[in-house]
Short mmCIF file of C-alpha atoms and ligand atoms in Angstrom, two decimals:
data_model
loop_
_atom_site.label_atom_id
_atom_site.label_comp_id
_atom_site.label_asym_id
_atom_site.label_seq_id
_atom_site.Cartn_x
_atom_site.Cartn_y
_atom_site.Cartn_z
CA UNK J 1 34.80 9.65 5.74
CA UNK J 2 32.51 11.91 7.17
CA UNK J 3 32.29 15.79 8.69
CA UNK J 4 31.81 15.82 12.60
CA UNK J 5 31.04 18.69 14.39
CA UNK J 6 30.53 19.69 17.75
CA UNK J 7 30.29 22.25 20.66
CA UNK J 8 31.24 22.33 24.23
CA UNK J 9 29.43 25.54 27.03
CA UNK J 10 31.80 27.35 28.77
CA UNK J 11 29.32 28.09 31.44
CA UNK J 12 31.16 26.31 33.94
CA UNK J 13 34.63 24.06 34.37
CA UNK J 14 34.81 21.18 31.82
CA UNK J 15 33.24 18.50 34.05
CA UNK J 16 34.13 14.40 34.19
CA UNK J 17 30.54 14.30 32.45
CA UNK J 18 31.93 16.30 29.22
CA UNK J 19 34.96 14.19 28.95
CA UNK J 20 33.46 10.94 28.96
CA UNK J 21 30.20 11.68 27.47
CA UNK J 22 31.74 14.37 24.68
CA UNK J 23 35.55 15.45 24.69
CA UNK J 24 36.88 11.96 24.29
CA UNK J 25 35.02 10.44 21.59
CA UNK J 26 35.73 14.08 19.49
CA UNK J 27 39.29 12.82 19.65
CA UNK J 28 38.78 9.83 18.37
CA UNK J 29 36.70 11.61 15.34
CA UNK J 30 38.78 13.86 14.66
CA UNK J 31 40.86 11.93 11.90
CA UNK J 32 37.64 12.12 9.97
CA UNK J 33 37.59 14.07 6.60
CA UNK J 34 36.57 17.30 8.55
CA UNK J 35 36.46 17.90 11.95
CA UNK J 36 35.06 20.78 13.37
CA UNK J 37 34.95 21.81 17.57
CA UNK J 38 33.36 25.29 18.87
CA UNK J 39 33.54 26.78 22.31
CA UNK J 40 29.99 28.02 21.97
CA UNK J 41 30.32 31.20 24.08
CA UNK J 42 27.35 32.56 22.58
CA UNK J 43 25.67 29.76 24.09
CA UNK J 44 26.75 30.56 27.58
CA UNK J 45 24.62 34.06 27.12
CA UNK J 46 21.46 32.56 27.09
CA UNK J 47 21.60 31.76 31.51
CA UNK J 48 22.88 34.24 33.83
CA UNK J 49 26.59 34.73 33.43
CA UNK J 50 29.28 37.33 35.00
CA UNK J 51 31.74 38.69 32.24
CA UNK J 52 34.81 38.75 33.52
CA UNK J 53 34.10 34.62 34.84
CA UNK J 54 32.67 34.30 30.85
CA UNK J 55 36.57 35.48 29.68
CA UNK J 56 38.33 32.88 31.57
CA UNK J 57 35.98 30.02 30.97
CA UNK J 58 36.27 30.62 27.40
CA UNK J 59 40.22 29.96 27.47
CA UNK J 60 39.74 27.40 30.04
CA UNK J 61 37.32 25.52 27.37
CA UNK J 62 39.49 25.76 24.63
CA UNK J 63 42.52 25.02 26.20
CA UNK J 64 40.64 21.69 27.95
CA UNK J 65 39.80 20.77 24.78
CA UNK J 66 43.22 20.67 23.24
CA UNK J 67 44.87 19.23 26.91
CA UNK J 68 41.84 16.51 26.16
CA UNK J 69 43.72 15.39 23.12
CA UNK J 70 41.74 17.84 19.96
CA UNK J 71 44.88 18.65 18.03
CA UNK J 72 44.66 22.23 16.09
CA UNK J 73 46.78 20.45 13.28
CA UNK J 74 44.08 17.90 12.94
CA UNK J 75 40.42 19.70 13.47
CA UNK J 76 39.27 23.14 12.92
CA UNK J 77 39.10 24.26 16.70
CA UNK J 78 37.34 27.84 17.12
CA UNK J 79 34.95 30.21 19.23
CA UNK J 80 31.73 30.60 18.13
CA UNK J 81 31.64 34.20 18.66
CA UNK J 82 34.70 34.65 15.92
CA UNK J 83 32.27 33.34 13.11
CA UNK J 84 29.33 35.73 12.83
CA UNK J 85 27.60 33.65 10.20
CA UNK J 86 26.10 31.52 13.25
CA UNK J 87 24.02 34.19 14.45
CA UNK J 88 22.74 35.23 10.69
CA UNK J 89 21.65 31.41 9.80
CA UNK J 90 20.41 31.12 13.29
CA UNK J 91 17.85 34.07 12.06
CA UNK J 92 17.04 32.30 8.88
CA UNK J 93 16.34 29.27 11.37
CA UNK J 94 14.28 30.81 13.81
CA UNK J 95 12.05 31.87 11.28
CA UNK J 96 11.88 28.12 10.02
CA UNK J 97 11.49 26.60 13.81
CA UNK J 98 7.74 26.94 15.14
CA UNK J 99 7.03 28.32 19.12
CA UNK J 100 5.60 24.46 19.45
CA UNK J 101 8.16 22.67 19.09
CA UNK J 102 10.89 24.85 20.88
CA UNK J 103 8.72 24.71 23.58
CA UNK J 104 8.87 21.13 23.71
CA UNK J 105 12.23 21.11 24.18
CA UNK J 106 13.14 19.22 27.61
CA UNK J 107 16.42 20.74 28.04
CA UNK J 108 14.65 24.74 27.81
CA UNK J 109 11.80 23.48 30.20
CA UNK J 110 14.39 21.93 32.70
CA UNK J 111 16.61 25.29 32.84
CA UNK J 112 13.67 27.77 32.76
CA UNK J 113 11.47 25.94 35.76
CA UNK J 114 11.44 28.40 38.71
CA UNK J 115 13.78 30.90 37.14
CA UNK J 116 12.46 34.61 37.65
CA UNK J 117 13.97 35.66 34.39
CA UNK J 118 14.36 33.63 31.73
CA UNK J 119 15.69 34.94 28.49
CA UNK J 120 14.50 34.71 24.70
CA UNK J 121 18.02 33.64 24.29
CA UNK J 122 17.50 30.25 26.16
CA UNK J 123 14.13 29.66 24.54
CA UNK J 124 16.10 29.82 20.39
CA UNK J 125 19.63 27.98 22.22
CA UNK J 126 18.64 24.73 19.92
CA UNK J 127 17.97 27.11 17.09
CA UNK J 128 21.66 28.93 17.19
CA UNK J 129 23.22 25.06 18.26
CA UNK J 130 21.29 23.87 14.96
CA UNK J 131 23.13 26.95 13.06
CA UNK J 132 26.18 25.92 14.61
CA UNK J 133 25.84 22.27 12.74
CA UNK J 134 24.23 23.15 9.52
CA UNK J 135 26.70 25.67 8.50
CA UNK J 136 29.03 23.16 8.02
CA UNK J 137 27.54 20.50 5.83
CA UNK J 138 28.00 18.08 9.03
CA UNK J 139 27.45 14.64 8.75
CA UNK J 140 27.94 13.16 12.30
CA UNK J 141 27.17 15.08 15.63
CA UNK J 142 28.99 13.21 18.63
CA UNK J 143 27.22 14.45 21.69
CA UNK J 144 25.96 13.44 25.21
CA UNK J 145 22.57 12.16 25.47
CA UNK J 146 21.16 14.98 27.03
CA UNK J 147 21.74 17.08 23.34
CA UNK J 148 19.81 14.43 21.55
CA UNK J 149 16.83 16.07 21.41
CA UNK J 150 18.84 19.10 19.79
CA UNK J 151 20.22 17.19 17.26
CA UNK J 152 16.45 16.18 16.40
CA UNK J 153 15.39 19.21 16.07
CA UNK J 154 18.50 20.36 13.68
CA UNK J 155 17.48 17.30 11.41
CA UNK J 156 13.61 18.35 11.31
CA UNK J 157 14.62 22.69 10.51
CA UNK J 158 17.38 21.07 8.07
CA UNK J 159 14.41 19.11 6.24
CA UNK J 160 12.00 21.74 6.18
CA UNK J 161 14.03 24.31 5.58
CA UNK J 162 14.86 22.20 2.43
CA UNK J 163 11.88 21.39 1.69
CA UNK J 164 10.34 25.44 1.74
CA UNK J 165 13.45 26.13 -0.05
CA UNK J 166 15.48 23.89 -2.33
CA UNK J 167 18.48 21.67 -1.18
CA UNK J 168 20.34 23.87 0.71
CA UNK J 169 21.22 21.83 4.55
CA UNK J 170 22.92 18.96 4.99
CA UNK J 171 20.63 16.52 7.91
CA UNK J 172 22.85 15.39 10.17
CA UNK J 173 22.37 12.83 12.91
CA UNK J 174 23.73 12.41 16.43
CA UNK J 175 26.24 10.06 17.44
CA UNK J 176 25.77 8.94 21.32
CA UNK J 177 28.31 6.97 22.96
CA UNK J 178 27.39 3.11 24.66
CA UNK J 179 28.89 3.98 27.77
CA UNK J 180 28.74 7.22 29.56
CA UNK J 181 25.96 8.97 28.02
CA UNK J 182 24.99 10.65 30.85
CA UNK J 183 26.95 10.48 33.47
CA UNK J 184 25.55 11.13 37.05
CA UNK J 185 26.32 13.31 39.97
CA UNK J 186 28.61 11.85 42.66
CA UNK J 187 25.74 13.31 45.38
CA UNK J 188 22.36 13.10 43.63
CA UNK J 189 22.63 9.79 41.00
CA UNK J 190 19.69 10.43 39.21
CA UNK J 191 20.73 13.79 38.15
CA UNK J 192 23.25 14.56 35.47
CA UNK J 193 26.70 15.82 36.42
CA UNK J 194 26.75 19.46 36.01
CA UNK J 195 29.14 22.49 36.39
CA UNK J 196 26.10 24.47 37.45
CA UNK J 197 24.97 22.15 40.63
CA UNK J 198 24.47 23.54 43.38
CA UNK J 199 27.55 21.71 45.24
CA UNK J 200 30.38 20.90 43.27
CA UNK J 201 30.73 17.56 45.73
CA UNK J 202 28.74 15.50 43.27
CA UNK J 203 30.62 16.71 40.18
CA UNK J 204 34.24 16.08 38.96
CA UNK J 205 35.87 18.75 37.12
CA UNK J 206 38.89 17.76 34.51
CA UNK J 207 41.05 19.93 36.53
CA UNK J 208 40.22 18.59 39.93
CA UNK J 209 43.44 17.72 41.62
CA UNK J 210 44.22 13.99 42.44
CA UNK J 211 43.36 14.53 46.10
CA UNK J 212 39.81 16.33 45.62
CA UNK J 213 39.31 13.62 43.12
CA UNK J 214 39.73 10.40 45.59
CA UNK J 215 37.79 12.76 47.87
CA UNK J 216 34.54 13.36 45.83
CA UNK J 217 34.62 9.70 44.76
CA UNK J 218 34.85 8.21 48.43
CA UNK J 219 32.43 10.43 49.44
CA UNK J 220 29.90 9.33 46.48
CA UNK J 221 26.59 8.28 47.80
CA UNK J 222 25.92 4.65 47.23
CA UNK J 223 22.60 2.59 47.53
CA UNK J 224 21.10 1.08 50.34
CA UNK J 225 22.63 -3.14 50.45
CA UNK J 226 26.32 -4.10 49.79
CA UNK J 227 25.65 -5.92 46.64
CA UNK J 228 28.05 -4.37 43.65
CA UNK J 229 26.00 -4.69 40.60
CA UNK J 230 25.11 -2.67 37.32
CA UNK J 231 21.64 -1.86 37.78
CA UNK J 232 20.71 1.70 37.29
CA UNK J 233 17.48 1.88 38.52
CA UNK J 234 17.89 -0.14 41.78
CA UNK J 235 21.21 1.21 42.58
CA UNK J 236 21.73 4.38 40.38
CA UNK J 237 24.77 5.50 42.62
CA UNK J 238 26.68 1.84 42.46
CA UNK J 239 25.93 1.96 38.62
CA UNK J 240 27.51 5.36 38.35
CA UNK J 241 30.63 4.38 39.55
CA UNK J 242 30.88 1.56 37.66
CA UNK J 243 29.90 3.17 34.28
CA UNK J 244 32.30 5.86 35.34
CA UNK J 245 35.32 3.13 35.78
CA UNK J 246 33.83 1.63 32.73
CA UNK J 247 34.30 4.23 30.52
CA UNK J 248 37.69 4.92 31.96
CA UNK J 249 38.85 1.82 31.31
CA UNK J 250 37.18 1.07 28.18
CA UNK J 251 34.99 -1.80 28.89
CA UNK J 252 31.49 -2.22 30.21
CA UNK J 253 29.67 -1.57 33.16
CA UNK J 254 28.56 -4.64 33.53
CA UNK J 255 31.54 -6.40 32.75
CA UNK J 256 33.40 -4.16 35.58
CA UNK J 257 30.70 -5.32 38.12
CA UNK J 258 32.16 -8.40 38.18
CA UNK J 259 35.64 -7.78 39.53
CA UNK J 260 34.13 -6.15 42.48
CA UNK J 261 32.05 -7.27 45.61
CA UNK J 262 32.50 -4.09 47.70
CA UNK J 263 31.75 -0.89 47.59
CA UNK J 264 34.82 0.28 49.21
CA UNK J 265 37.08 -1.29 46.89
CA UNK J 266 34.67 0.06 43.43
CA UNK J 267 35.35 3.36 45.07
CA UNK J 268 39.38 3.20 45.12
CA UNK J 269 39.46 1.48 41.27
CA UNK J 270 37.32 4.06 40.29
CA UNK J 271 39.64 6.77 41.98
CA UNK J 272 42.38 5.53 40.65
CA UNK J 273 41.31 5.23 37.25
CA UNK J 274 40.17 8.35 36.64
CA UNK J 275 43.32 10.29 38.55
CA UNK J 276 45.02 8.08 35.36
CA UNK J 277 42.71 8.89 33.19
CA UNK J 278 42.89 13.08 33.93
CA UNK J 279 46.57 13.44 35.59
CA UNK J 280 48.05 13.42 32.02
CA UNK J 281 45.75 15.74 30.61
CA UNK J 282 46.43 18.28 33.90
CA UNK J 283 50.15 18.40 32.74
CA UNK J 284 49.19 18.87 29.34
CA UNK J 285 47.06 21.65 30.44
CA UNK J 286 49.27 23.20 32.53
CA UNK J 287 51.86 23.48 29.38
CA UNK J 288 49.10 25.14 27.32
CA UNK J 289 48.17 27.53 29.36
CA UNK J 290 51.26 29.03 29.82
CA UNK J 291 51.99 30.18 26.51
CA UNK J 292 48.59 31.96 25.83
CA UNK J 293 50.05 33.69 22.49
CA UNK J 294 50.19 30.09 21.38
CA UNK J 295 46.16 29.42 22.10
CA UNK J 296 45.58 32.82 20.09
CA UNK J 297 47.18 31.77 17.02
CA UNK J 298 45.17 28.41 17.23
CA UNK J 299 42.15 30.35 17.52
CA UNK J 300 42.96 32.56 15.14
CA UNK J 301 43.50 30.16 12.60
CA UNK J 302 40.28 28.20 13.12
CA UNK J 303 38.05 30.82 13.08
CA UNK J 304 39.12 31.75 9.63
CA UNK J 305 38.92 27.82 8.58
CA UNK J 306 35.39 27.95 9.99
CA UNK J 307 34.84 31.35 8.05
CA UNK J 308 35.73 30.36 5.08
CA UNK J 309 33.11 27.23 5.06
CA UNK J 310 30.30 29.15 6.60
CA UNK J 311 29.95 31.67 4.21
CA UNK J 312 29.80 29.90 1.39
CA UNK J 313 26.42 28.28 3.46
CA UNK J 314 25.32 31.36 4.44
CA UNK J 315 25.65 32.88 1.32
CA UNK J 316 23.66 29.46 -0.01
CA UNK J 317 20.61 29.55 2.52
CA UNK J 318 20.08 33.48 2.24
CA UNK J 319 19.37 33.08 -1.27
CA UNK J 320 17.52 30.03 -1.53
CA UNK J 321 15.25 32.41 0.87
CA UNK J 322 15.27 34.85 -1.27
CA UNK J 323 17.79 37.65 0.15
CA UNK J 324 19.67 39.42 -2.44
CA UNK J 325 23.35 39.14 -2.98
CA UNK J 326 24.51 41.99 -0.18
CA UNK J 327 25.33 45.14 -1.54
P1 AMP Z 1 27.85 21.27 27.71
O1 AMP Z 1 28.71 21.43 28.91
O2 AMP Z 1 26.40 21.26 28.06
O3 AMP Z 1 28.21 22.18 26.62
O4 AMP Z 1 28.14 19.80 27.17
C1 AMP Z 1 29.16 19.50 26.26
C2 AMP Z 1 29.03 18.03 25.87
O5 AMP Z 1 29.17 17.21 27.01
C3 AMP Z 1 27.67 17.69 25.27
O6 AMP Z 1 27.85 16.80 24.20
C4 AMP Z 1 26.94 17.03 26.40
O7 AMP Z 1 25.97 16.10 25.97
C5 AMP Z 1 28.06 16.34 27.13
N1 AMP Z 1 27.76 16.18 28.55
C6 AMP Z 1 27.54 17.18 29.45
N2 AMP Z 1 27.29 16.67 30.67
C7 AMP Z 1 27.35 15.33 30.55
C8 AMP Z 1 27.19 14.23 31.47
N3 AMP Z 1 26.91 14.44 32.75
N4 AMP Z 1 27.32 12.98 30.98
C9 AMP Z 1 27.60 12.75 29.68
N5 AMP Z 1 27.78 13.74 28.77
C10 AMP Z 1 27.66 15.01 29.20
N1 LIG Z 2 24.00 22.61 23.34
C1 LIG Z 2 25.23 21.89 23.48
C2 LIG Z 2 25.43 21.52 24.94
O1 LIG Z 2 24.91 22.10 25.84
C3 LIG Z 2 26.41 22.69 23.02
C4 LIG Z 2 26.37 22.95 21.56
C5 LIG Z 2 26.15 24.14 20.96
C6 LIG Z 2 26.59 22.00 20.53
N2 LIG Z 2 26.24 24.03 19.62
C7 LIG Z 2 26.50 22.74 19.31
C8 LIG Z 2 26.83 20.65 20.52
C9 LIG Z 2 26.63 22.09 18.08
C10 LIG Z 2 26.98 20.00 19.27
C11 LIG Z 2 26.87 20.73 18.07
O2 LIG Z 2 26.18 20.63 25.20
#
């Protein structure tokens, strides 16, 4: 049995992407010996951001989570924010991480390229996301494969840091899923499906309603030819779609090409699928939400959970540094 661990942006509406490349598989880890899921709202700091939007997408993100299946009873579900040891070992960390190779980090390069400002805060993200994981002696990190790269990092501070300073950090390792990885926008296939797109044409949100659903999916751009077949780099939009049905249907892309020889009728299974797929967790949402005393308490509870584990790490990796006890 293992400790999993991991985080979810609120810097936009949970997307398709998140569920099948994230949210799902977390709750089928989350039977695991500890679980652990953050809404990293210090995260969502780091690009520009409007306050009062930053309040609501933080509920929204919890409560998504838990309509996604993440049971409070099961996993420690908190905010980020509530557990101030992140942004202490993130310190210790950032003085452990070198400028070289948080510069080389693809995911800082694609965000910052022709932004007029870009914050210090989006250059150390991967340092505070590494905090986030080595707090918690984590084991397994299920992410999309855009965080890979992240997770690498966290594994190389987590060795040197031990290696400066005695066996203090667990290395953990990332766990990517087979199918859906990276799913792609609706609009622009080659890109990945993104809250922050321009357009929100190309990009499903979990609490899209049936009707804008079958919408943005008939509307998906497909590749030139009629043939239906799983081939990502000749026909990135067809293989969308069918690694989107895929994964809600849990099979293969490949496999699912098979049933189909147009692109009209890829387009209504995959429709239909995912309306299946989300409709339930809509309802469930819906319940949630309307007892928002009830999301507190969860909170609440988590963040003390997560408290009580992160200190003890804290309190481990400030003095293997070489901080005294505090006063
Ligand atoms: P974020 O919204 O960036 O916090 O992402 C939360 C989780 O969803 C991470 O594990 C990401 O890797 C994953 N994710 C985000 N977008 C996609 C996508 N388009 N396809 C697959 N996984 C994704
Ligand atoms: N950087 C991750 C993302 O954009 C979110 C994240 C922050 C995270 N801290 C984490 C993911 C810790 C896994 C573990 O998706």
């Amino acid at each position: 049995m293992a400790t999993v661990l991991s985080g979810l942006q609120p810097t936009g509406p949970v997307t398709l992407g998140n569920y099948l490349g994230a949210l799902r598989h977390w709750v089928d880890e989350q039977d695991q010996d500890q679980a652990y899921f953050l809404v990293v709202d210090l995260h969502a700091l780091t690009v520009a951001f409007e306050p009062g939007r930053l309040r609501a997408l933080v509920t929204e993100s919890a409560l998504c989570m838990m309509a996604a299946g993440l049971d409070p009873e099961r996993c420690t579900l908190f905010l980020q924010s509530d557990v101030a040891e992140h942004t202490e070992l993130a310190w210790l960390l950032e003085c452990t991480a070198s400028f070289g190779e948080l510069s080389r980090m693809t995911q800082f390069k694609d965000k910052s390229a022709g932004q007029e400002f870009v914050s210090a805060g989006l250059f150390t993200y991967p340092v505070l996301m590494a905090a986030d994981i080595l707090l918690y002696d984590v084991d397994q990190v299920p992410v999309g494969e855009d965080q890979r790269q992240h997770v690498e990092l966290t594994r190389n501070l987590a060795v040197r840091f031990n290696s400066r300073y005695g066996d203090v950090l667990t290395v953990p390792e990332a766990t990517v899923p087979k199918v859906a990885a990276r799913v792609k926008d609706l609009q622009e296939p080659t890109r990945k499906m993104s809250a922050s797109a321009a357009s929100m044409a190309g990009t499903i949100l979990l609490l899209d309603p049936p009707e804008v659903i079958e919408r943005k999916v008939k509307r998906a751009v497909t590749d030139t030819g009629t043939e239906v077949r799983f081939d990502p780099q000749a026909k990135p939009g067809v293989s969308n779609l069918l690694t989107i049905l895929a994964a809600a249907t849990g099979t293969e892309p490949e496999a699912v090409a098979k049933d189909y020889s147009r692109y009209g009728d890829l387009k209504k299974a995959t429709a239909e699928a995912l309306i299946a797929v989300l409709e339930p967790i809509q309802a469930r949402y819906r319940e949630l939400a309307a007892d928002p005393a009830a999301t507190d308490a969860i909170l609440a509870k988590g963040a003390d959970k997560a408290r009580s584990v992160a200190s003890v790490t804290l309190a481990r990796a400030r003095d293997a540094v070489g901080l005294l006890p505090r006063h």
